[in-house]
Coordinates of C-alpha atoms in Angstrom, one line a residue:
M1 CA -21.8 35.2 -0.5
S2 CA -18.5 33.5 -1.3
I3 CA -18.3 30.1 -2.9
N4 CA -15.1 28.1 -2.6
V5 CA -14.5 25.3 -5.2
F6 CA -12.4 22.4 -3.9
N7 CA -10.8 20.3 -6.7
L8 CA -9.9 16.6 -6.3
P9 CA -6.4 16.8 -4.8
D10 CA -3.3 14.8 -5.9
L11 CA -3.5 11.6 -3.9
G12 CA 0.1 10.7 -4.5
E13 CA 1.8 7.7 -6.1
G14 CA 1.3 9.1 -9.6
L15 CA -2.5 8.5 -9.4
T16 CA -4.5 10.7 -11.8
E17 CA -8.1 9.7 -11.1
A18 CA -10.4 8.4 -8.4
D19 CA -13.9 6.9 -8.2
I20 CA -16.4 8.4 -5.8
L21 CA -17.5 5.6 -3.4
R22 CA -19.5 7.5 -0.9
W23 CA -20.4 11.0 -0.1
L24 CA -20.1 11.7 3.6
V25 CA -22.0 15.0 3.3
A26 CA -25.0 16.3 1.3
E27 CA -25.8 19.7 -0.3
G28 CA -27.0 22.0 2.4
D29 CA -24.9 20.4 5.2
T30 CA -22.6 22.5 7.3
V31 CA -18.9 21.4 7.2
T32 CA -15.9 22.3 9.2
M33 CA -12.3 22.7 8.1
D34 CA -10.6 19.3 7.5
Q35 CA -13.9 17.4 7.9
P36 CA -14.0 14.2 5.7
I37 CA -16.5 14.9 2.9
V38 CA -16.1 12.0 0.5
E39 CA -14.6 8.5 0.3
V40 CA -12.9 7.8 -3.0
E41 CA -11.2 4.8 -4.4
T42 CA -8.0 4.9 -6.4
A43 CA -6.1 2.0 -8.0
K44 CA -4.3 1.6 -4.7
S45 CA -6.9 1.9 -1.9
A46 CA -9.9 3.8 -0.6
V47 CA -9.3 7.0 1.3
E48 CA -11.4 9.8 2.8
V49 CA -10.8 13.3 1.5
P50 CA -11.1 16.2 3.9
T51 CA -12.3 19.7 2.9
P52 CA -10.0 22.7 3.3
F53 CA -13.0 25.0 3.7
E54 CA -15.7 25.5 6.2
G55 CA -19.3 26.6 5.6
V56 CA -22.3 25.1 3.8
V57 CA -22.1 22.5 1.1
H58 CA -23.3 24.3 -2.1
T59 CA -22.7 21.7 -4.8
L60 CA -21.4 18.1 -5.0
H61 CA -19.6 17.8 -8.4
G62 CA -20.3 14.1 -9.1
A63 CA -22.4 11.2 -8.1
E64 CA -21.4 8.0 -6.3
G65 CA -19.7 5.7 -8.9
D66 CA -18.4 8.6 -11.0
T67 CA -14.7 8.9 -11.9
L68 CA -13.0 12.3 -11.4
L69 CA -9.6 13.4 -12.6
V70 CA -7.2 15.1 -10.3
G71 CA -7.8 18.8 -10.6
Q72 CA -11.5 18.5 -11.4
P73 CA -14.1 20.2 -9.1
L74 CA -15.0 17.9 -6.2
I75 CA -17.2 20.1 -4.0
S76 CA -18.3 23.7 -3.7
V77 CA -18.6 25.2 -0.2
S78 CA -20.4 28.5 0.6
D79 CA -19.6 30.7 3.5
G80 CA -23.3 31.3 4.1
I81 CA -22.9 35.0 4.4
E82 CA -25.4 37.0 2.4
A83 CA -24.1 40.2 0.8
P84 CA -25.5 43.6 1.9
E85 CA -28.2 44.9 -0.4
S86 CA -26.1 48.0 -1.1
A87 CA -23.5 45.8 -2.6
A88 CA -25.8 43.5 -4.5
G89 CA -25.6 45.7 -7.6
S90 CA -29.3 45.2 -8.4
G91 CA -29.5 48.7 -9.9
S92 CA -26.2 48.7 -11.7
D93 CA -26.0 49.2 -15.4
D94 CA -23.0 46.9 -15.6
A95 CA -23.7 43.4 -16.7
P96 CA -22.5 40.7 -14.3
E97 CA -19.6 38.5 -15.2
P98 CA -21.1 35.3 -16.8
T99 CA -21.2 32.4 -14.3
H100 CA -22.7 29.0 -14.3
G101 CA -25.7 28.0 -12.2
A102 CA -23.6 27.0 -9.2
G103 CA -22.1 30.4 -8.9
Y104 CA -18.5 29.8 -10.1
R105 CA -16.8 30.9 -13.3
E106 CA -16.0 28.8 -16.2
E107 CA -12.3 28.8 -15.6
E108 CA -12.9 27.6 -12.1
L109 CA -15.0 24.7 -13.4
A110 CA -12.0 23.7 -15.6
G111 CA -9.9 23.4 -12.5
T112 CA -7.1 25.6 -13.9
R113 CA -6.3 27.2 -10.6
P114 CA -5.5 25.7 -7.2
S115 CA -8.5 24.9 -5.0
A116 CA -7.6 27.3 -2.3
E117 CA -7.8 30.2 -4.8
L118 CA -11.2 29.3 -6.2
S119 CA -13.2 31.9 -4.2
V120 CA -15.9 34.1 -5.7
D121 CA -17.5 36.8 -3.5
E122 CA -20.8 38.0 -5.0
A123 CA -20.7 41.1 -2.9
D124 CA -17.0 42.0 -3.5
P125 CA -14.9 40.5 -6.2
T126 CA -11.8 41.3 -4.3
A127 CA -12.9 39.4 -1.2
G128 CA -11.2 36.2 -2.4
E129 CA -7.8 37.9 -1.8
D130 CA -8.4 37.8 1.9
E131 CA -9.8 34.3 2.1
E132 CA -7.8 31.7 4.0
S133 CA -8.4 27.9 3.9
S134 CA -6.7 25.2 5.9
G135 CA -4.5 24.4 2.9
N136 CA -4.1 20.9 4.2
V137 CA -5.7 18.8 1.4
L138 CA -3.4 15.8 1.7
I139 CA -5.0 12.7 3.1
G140 CA -4.4 12.0 6.7
Y141 CA -3.3 15.5 7.7
G142 CA -5.4 18.0 9.6
T143 CA -5.2 21.8 10.0
S144 CA -2.3 23.0 12.0
A145 CA -3.0 25.0 15.2
A146 CA -1.9 28.2 13.5
S147 CA -4.1 27.9 10.5
S148 CA -7.2 26.6 12.3
S149 CA -7.1 29.7 14.6
R150 CA -7.3 32.1 11.7
R151 CA -10.5 33.7 10.8
R152 CA -11.5 34.9 7.4
R153 CA -11.4 38.7 7.0
R154 CA -14.6 40.1 5.5
K155 CA -16.2 43.5 5.0
R156 CA -18.5 44.5 7.7
G157 CA -22.1 45.1 6.6
A158 CA -25.7 44.3 7.5
G159 CA -25.8 41.0 9.3
A160 CA -22.1 40.8 9.6
D161 CA -22.2 40.5 13.4
A162 CA -24.7 37.6 13.2
A163 CA -22.6 35.9 10.6
G164 CA -19.5 36.2 12.7
Q165 CA -21.3 34.6 15.6
A166 CA -22.4 31.8 13.4
H167 CA -18.8 31.2 12.3
E168 CA -17.7 31.2 15.9
A169 CA -20.3 28.7 16.9
L170 CA -19.3 26.5 13.9
A171 CA -15.7 26.6 15.0
E172 CA -16.6 25.9 18.6
A173 CA -18.2 22.5 17.8
P174 CA -14.9 20.9 16.6
R175 CA -13.0 22.4 19.5
L176 CA -15.4 20.6 21.9
A177 CA -15.2 17.3 20.0
P178 CA -12.5 14.6 20.6
T179 CA -9.3 15.6 18.9
V180 CA -8.9 13.4 15.8
I181 CA -6.9 14.7 12.8
S182 CA -6.5 11.6 10.6
P183 CA -9.5 10.4 8.7
L184 CA -7.8 6.9 8.7
V185 CA -8.0 6.9 12.5
R186 CA -11.6 8.0 12.5
N187 CA -12.6 5.4 10.0
L188 CA -10.7 2.6 11.8
A189 CA -12.6 3.4 15.0
R190 CA -15.9 3.5 13.2
E191 CA -15.4 0.1 11.5
H192 CA -14.5 -1.6 14.8
G193 CA -17.2 0.0 16.8
V194 CA -14.8 2.1 19.0
D195 CA -16.3 5.1 20.6
I196 CA -13.9 8.0 19.9
A197 CA -15.4 10.1 22.6
A198 CA -14.5 7.5 25.2
L199 CA -10.8 7.4 24.3
Q200 CA -8.0 9.3 26.0
G201 CA -5.5 10.5 23.3
S202 CA -1.8 9.9 23.8
G203 CA -0.7 12.5 21.3
P204 CA 0.1 16.2 21.8
G205 CA -2.8 18.0 23.4
G206 CA -4.8 14.8 23.8
L207 CA -4.7 14.0 20.1
I208 CA -6.2 10.6 19.5
M209 CA -3.6 8.5 17.6
R210 CA -4.0 5.3 15.6
K211 CA -2.3 3.4 18.4
D212 CA -5.0 4.5 20.8
V213 CA -7.7 3.0 18.6
L214 CA -5.7 -0.2 18.1
A215 CA -5.3 -0.4 21.9
A216 CA -9.1 -0.2 22.3
I217 CA -9.5 -2.9 19.7
D218 CA -6.9 -5.1 21.4
Q219 CA -9.0 -4.9 24.6
V220 CA -11.8 -6.5 22.8
D221 CA -9.5 -9.1 21.4
D222 CA -8.1 -9.9 24.8
Q223 CA -11.5 -10.5 26.1
R224 CA -12.2 -12.9 23.3
M225 CA -8.9 -14.7 23.9
R226 CA -9.7 -15.2 27.6
A227 CA -13.1 -16.5 26.6
D228 CA -11.5 -18.9 24.2
A229 CA -9.1 -20.1 26.9
A230 CA -12.1 -21.0 29.0
G231 CA -13.5 -23.2 26.3
P232 CA -12.2 -26.1 24.2
A233 CA -8.8 -25.9 22.5
P234 CA -8.8 -24.4 19.0
T235 CA -9.3 -26.9 16.2
G236 CA -7.3 -25.2 13.4
L237 CA -6.7 -22.1 11.4
S238 CA -10.5 -21.9 10.8
A239 CA -11.1 -21.2 14.5
A240 CA -11.5 -17.5 15.4
E241 CA -8.2 -15.9 16.3
P242 CA -7.5 -12.2 16.8
A243 CA -4.5 -12.3 14.5
A244 CA -5.7 -14.7 11.8
P245 CA -6.5 -12.8 8.5
A246 CA -9.4 -13.4 6.3
P247 CA -7.6 -14.6 3.2
A248 CA -8.4 -13.1 -0.1
G249 CA -9.0 -14.3 -3.7
L250 CA -5.6 -15.7 -4.3
T251 CA -7.3 -19.1 -4.4
A252 CA -8.5 -21.3 -7.2
A253 CA -8.0 -20.1 -10.7
G254 CA -10.9 -18.2 -12.0
G255 CA -12.3 -17.6 -8.5
A256 CA -13.0 -14.0 -7.7
A257 CA -12.9 -12.6 -4.2
P258 CA -16.2 -11.2 -2.9
Q259 CA -16.5 -7.5 -3.0
G260 CA -18.9 -5.0 -1.5
G261 CA -19.1 -1.3 -1.5
A262 CA -20.3 1.1 -4.1
A263 CA -18.9 -0.9 -7.0
A264 CA -22.0 -3.0 -7.4
S265 CA -24.4 -1.2 -9.7
S266 CA -27.9 -1.4 -11.0
S267 CA -30.9 -3.4 -10.0
P268 CA -32.2 -6.3 -12.2
A269 CA -35.0 -4.1 -13.6
A270 CA -32.5 -1.4 -14.6
A271 CA -29.9 -3.8 -15.9
G272 CA -32.2 -5.4 -18.5
T273 CA -31.7 -8.7 -20.3
D274 CA -28.5 -10.3 -21.3
S275 CA -28.3 -10.5 -25.1
R276 CA -26.1 -13.6 -25.1
T277 CA -28.2 -15.8 -22.8
G278 CA -31.6 -14.2 -22.8
L279 CA -31.5 -14.2 -18.9
P280 CA -32.2 -11.1 -16.7
I281 CA -29.1 -9.3 -15.6
A282 CA -28.8 -9.3 -11.8
S283 CA -26.2 -6.6 -11.7
Q284 CA -23.2 -5.1 -13.6
E285 CA -20.0 -4.1 -11.9
P286 CA -17.5 -1.9 -13.7
V287 CA -13.9 -3.2 -13.5
K288 CA -12.0 -0.2 -12.1
G289 CA -10.1 1.1 -9.1
V290 CA -8.8 -1.6 -6.8
R291 CA -10.7 -4.3 -8.7
K292 CA -9.0 -3.4 -12.0
T293 CA -5.6 -3.5 -10.3
I294 CA -6.4 -6.9 -8.9
A295 CA -7.6 -8.2 -12.2
D296 CA -4.5 -6.9 -14.1
A297 CA -2.1 -8.4 -11.5
M298 CA -3.7 -11.8 -11.7
T299 CA -3.9 -11.8 -15.4
R300 CA -0.2 -10.8 -15.6
S301 CA 0.7 -13.6 -13.1
R302 CA -1.0 -16.3 -15.1
T303 CA 0.3 -14.9 -18.4
E304 CA 4.0 -14.5 -17.5
I305 CA 4.7 -17.1 -14.8
P306 CA 4.9 -20.8 -15.7
E307 CA 3.7 -22.0 -12.3
A308 CA 3.8 -25.5 -10.8
T309 CA 2.0 -26.7 -7.7
V310 CA 3.0 -29.1 -4.9
W311 CA 1.0 -30.1 -1.9
V312 CA 1.3 -32.3 1.2
D313 CA -1.0 -33.4 4.0
V314 CA 0.4 -32.6 7.4
D315 CA -0.3 -33.8 10.9
A316 CA -0.8 -30.6 12.9
T317 CA -1.8 -32.2 16.2
E318 CA 1.4 -31.3 18.0
L319 CA 1.2 -27.7 16.8
L320 CA -2.3 -27.3 18.2
K321 CA -1.2 -29.0 21.4
L322 CA 1.7 -26.6 21.8
R323 CA -0.4 -23.5 21.2
S324 CA -3.0 -24.7 23.6
E325 CA -0.4 -25.2 26.3
L326 CA 1.1 -21.7 25.7
K327 CA -2.4 -20.2 25.8
A328 CA -3.3 -21.9 29.1
K329 CA -0.1 -20.5 30.7
D330 CA -0.3 -16.9 29.3
P331 CA -3.5 -16.2 27.3
E332 CA -2.5 -12.6 26.5
N333 CA 1.0 -13.5 25.2
T334 CA 0.3 -16.4 22.9
P335 CA 1.4 -16.5 19.3
S336 CA -1.4 -17.2 16.8
L337 CA -1.3 -20.4 14.7
L338 CA -0.7 -18.4 11.5
A339 CA 2.2 -16.6 13.1
L340 CA 3.8 -19.9 14.1
I341 CA 3.4 -21.1 10.5
A342 CA 4.8 -17.8 9.3
R343 CA 7.8 -18.4 11.5
F344 CA 8.4 -21.8 9.9
T345 CA 7.9 -20.3 6.4
V346 CA 10.6 -17.6 6.8
A347 CA 12.9 -20.2 8.2
G348 CA 12.2 -22.4 5.2
L349 CA 13.0 -19.5 2.8
R350 CA 16.4 -19.1 4.5
K351 CA 17.0 -22.8 3.8
F352 CA 15.7 -22.6 0.2
P353 CA 16.4 -19.0 -1.0
Q354 CA 15.6 -19.9 -4.5
L355 CA 11.9 -19.2 -3.7
N356 CA 12.6 -15.8 -2.2
A357 CA 13.2 -14.3 -5.6
R358 CA 11.7 -12.8 -8.7
V359 CA 12.4 -12.8 -12.5
D360 CA 13.3 -9.4 -13.9
T361 CA 13.0 -8.7 -17.7
G362 CA 15.3 -6.1 -19.3
E363 CA 14.3 -3.7 -22.0
D364 CA 16.1 -6.0 -24.5
G365 CA 14.1 -9.0 -23.4
S366 CA 16.9 -10.5 -21.3
R367 CA 15.9 -12.1 -18.0
T368 CA 17.6 -12.1 -14.6
I369 CA 16.7 -14.1 -11.5
T370 CA 17.0 -11.8 -8.6
R371 CA 17.4 -13.5 -5.2
L372 CA 16.8 -11.4 -2.1
Q373 CA 18.3 -11.3 1.4
G374 CA 15.6 -10.9 4.0
V375 CA 11.9 -11.6 3.6
N376 CA 9.0 -9.2 3.2
L377 CA 6.1 -11.6 4.0
G378 CA 2.9 -10.9 2.1
L379 CA -0.5 -11.9 3.7
A380 CA -3.4 -12.5 1.4
V381 CA -6.3 -10.6 3.0
E382 CA -9.9 -10.2 1.8
S383 CA -11.3 -6.7 2.3
E384 CA -14.5 -5.0 1.2
R385 CA -12.6 -3.6 -1.7
G386 CA -11.3 -7.0 -2.8
L387 CA -7.9 -8.7 -2.6
M388 CA -5.2 -7.0 -0.6
V389 CA -1.7 -8.3 0.0
P390 CA -0.1 -6.2 2.7
N391 CA 3.3 -7.3 3.8
L392 CA 5.5 -7.4 6.9
R393 CA 8.9 -5.9 6.2
N394 CA 11.8 -8.0 7.4
A395 CA 9.5 -10.7 8.7
D396 CA 12.5 -13.0 9.0
Q397 CA 13.8 -10.9 11.9
L398 CA 10.6 -11.2 14.0
S399 CA 9.7 -13.7 16.6
A400 CA 6.4 -15.6 16.6
M401 CA 4.9 -13.1 19.1
E402 CA 6.2 -10.1 17.2
L403 CA 4.7 -11.6 14.0
T404 CA 1.4 -12.0 15.8
G405 CA 1.3 -8.3 16.7
A406 CA 2.5 -7.1 13.4
M407 CA -0.1 -9.3 11.6
R408 CA -2.9 -8.0 13.7
E409 CA -2.0 -4.4 12.9
I410 CA -1.4 -4.8 9.1
I411 CA -4.5 -7.0 8.6
Q412 CA -6.8 -4.5 10.3
V413 CA -5.5 -1.7 8.1
A414 CA -5.9 -3.9 4.9
R415 CA -9.4 -5.0 5.8
S416 CA -10.5 -1.4 6.2
G417 CA -9.1 -0.7 2.7
K418 CA -6.8 2.0 4.0
A419 CA -3.4 0.3 3.5
S420 CA -0.9 2.6 2.0
P421 CA 0.8 1.9 -1.4
A422 CA 4.0 1.1 0.5
Q423 CA 2.2 -1.5 2.7
L424 CA 0.8 -3.1 -0.4
S425 CA 4.0 -3.4 -2.4
G426 CA 7.4 -4.9 -2.0
S427 CA 6.5 -8.4 -0.7
T428 CA 8.9 -11.2 -1.6
F429 CA 6.7 -14.2 -0.7
T430 CA 3.0 -14.6 0.2
L431 CA 1.2 -16.7 2.8
N432 CA -2.4 -17.5 2.1
N433 CA -4.7 -19.0 4.7
Y434 CA -7.8 -20.2 2.8
G435 CA -8.7 -22.6 5.6
V436 CA -11.1 -20.0 7.1
F437 CA -13.3 -20.6 4.0
G438 CA -13.7 -24.2 5.1
T439 CA -11.6 -25.5 2.2
D440 CA -8.8 -28.0 2.3
G441 CA -6.8 -27.1 -0.8
A442 CA -6.5 -24.8 -3.8
T443 CA -4.2 -23.8 -6.6
P444 CA -3.2 -20.3 -5.4
I445 CA -2.2 -17.6 -8.0
I446 CA 1.3 -16.3 -7.4
N447 CA 1.4 -12.7 -6.4
H448 CA 3.4 -11.2 -9.3
P449 CA 6.4 -10.6 -9.4
E450 CA 7.1 -13.0 -6.5
A451 CA 8.3 -16.5 -7.2
A452 CA 6.0 -18.5 -4.9
I453 CA 3.0 -18.5 -2.6
L454 CA 2.2 -20.9 0.3
G455 CA -1.4 -21.9 1.0
I456 CA -2.8 -23.4 4.2
G457 CA -6.1 -25.3 4.3
R458 CA -8.4 -26.0 7.2
I459 CA -7.3 -28.2 10.1
I460 CA -9.8 -31.1 10.6
D461 CA -9.9 -34.5 12.2
K462 CA -8.7 -37.3 9.8
P463 CA -7.6 -40.9 10.2
W464 CA -3.8 -41.0 10.4
V465 CA -1.3 -43.8 10.9
V466 CA 0.9 -43.2 14.0
D467 CA 3.5 -45.8 14.9
G468 CA 1.7 -48.4 12.8
E469 CA -1.6 -47.8 14.5
L470 CA -4.6 -45.9 13.1
A471 CA -5.5 -42.8 15.0
V472 CA -7.6 -39.6 14.6
R473 CA -5.3 -36.6 14.2
K474 CA -5.6 -32.9 13.3
V475 CA -4.6 -32.7 9.6
T476 CA -4.2 -29.9 7.2
T477 CA -3.1 -29.6 3.6
V478 CA -0.2 -27.3 2.7
T479 CA 0.2 -26.1 -0.9
I480 CA 2.9 -24.2 -2.7
A481 CA 2.6 -22.7 -6.2
F482 CA 6.0 -21.7 -7.5
D483 CA 7.6 -20.1 -10.6
H484 CA 9.3 -23.0 -12.5
R485 CA 11.8 -20.5 -14.0
V486 CA 13.5 -19.8 -10.6
C487 CA 13.8 -23.4 -9.4
D488 CA 12.9 -27.0 -10.1
G489 CA 10.7 -29.2 -8.1
G490 CA 13.5 -30.3 -5.8
A491 CA 13.7 -26.9 -4.1
A492 CA 10.0 -26.4 -3.9
G493 CA 9.5 -29.9 -2.6
G494 CA 12.3 -29.5 0.0
F495 CA 10.8 -26.2 1.1
I496 CA 7.3 -27.5 1.6
R497 CA 8.6 -30.6 3.4
F498 CA 10.6 -28.4 5.7
V499 CA 7.5 -26.4 6.7
A500 CA 5.5 -29.6 7.1
D501 CA 8.1 -31.1 9.4
C502 CA 8.1 -27.9 11.5
I503 CA 4.3 -28.1 11.9
E504 CA 4.5 -31.8 12.9
N505 CA 7.3 -31.2 15.4
P506 CA 7.0 -27.5 16.4
V507 CA 8.9 -27.7 19.7
G508 CA 11.9 -29.1 18.0
A509 CA 11.6 -26.6 15.1
L510 CA 11.4 -23.6 17.4
T511 CA 14.6 -24.5 19.2
Q512 CA 16.5 -24.5 15.9
I513 CA 15.1 -21.7 13.8

């Protein structure tokens, strides 16, 4: 029997470790080449890791919640083929080479050789030279047609024909299954309830692509939008919209974004009693992975940036009226409220470029204010892993409808915790919609190293003076927190007033920006 040890692969971006969030297989399970076996969390995101081997899971090298270094053993997979008795060596006078209980040698445990080479055949020590794995251990890549068609060459012996038939049956199962290579695509479908088997892939050979899953999700969104059109007009950003993101914990200082997943730990009985307060401990959550990255970023923001906050109440009645009219005319091609406000935001940054900047500190301690052309608009999104701020590259070049589609796509990826490092870095200004929490205002924390963040509260009925008369209008609170090093209050006040004026007179604004 041959046991292949697969080490935790290099996940890119200079990451050296990962936390085991969830095992997707158990010892004794049968796995196929490139099947996702475990979900791990790095400092950047959560990803599913596929196995380059097929066979039976022999050993899981770690429990959920454990942290593994790149190169350490992750999983051992057995080919399930028993050695012929004649080769077992039971009557040999030679002592067997010392191994550990799992059947792999000490140097393999140390992870000193590449995973694809960690093959130990108990019947024939040279069998590992003929072994072939998929070799595709990078996240999001499957086995190529050439490599998946290869079969391992083994010595024929007792039971070899039966073993070969078992391998063929094992390989036949994935051939009959829907063609999905990327674990990200598979996970996106699962989280949104999309039946992969019902999809027609648009890729080569019927390969199911990410856009195929997104199209299926959009069909559900379209049905929801048509249902909305039949009902009352939306009452604000807190109303359900396909493109509106669930904002994350860039809210009041000291507030932490809710987080789920495997990070939460022990039960009250196991946690014991808190020595400081004498109260029972409900749970303890280690600060690591994405949560550690979030905590470090927020601490750095509050430590380095001397921020100031400005806010203004805004009459959004005309904005809601405009969107309601657009939706009645063409429900399937209507920009979201957040996309319209994003359009006003990037126009305001062109008018007040001081806020589309950052402060760079040199090795000698000198500081430089770097102002940027073009806007990479960050969106504060709450995911199961905590705060994510994906960004739309060159958002200033997109129309309101283009922003709606781009927002929908990037938000879905961020919510699933599968956003790439490139998607989570490089933003120049952040938009935070905390109105969906039912809150009116906040003091948002600037997304370091940016210079400002704009927050939008819920839109609700409030008394408002119109032409000298008291009326009930749809009102929201717009807030900006800005780095006082890059500009004074005049620029920040001018910017937020510009955005407010656009919200109050959207038709006039859209004809000029």
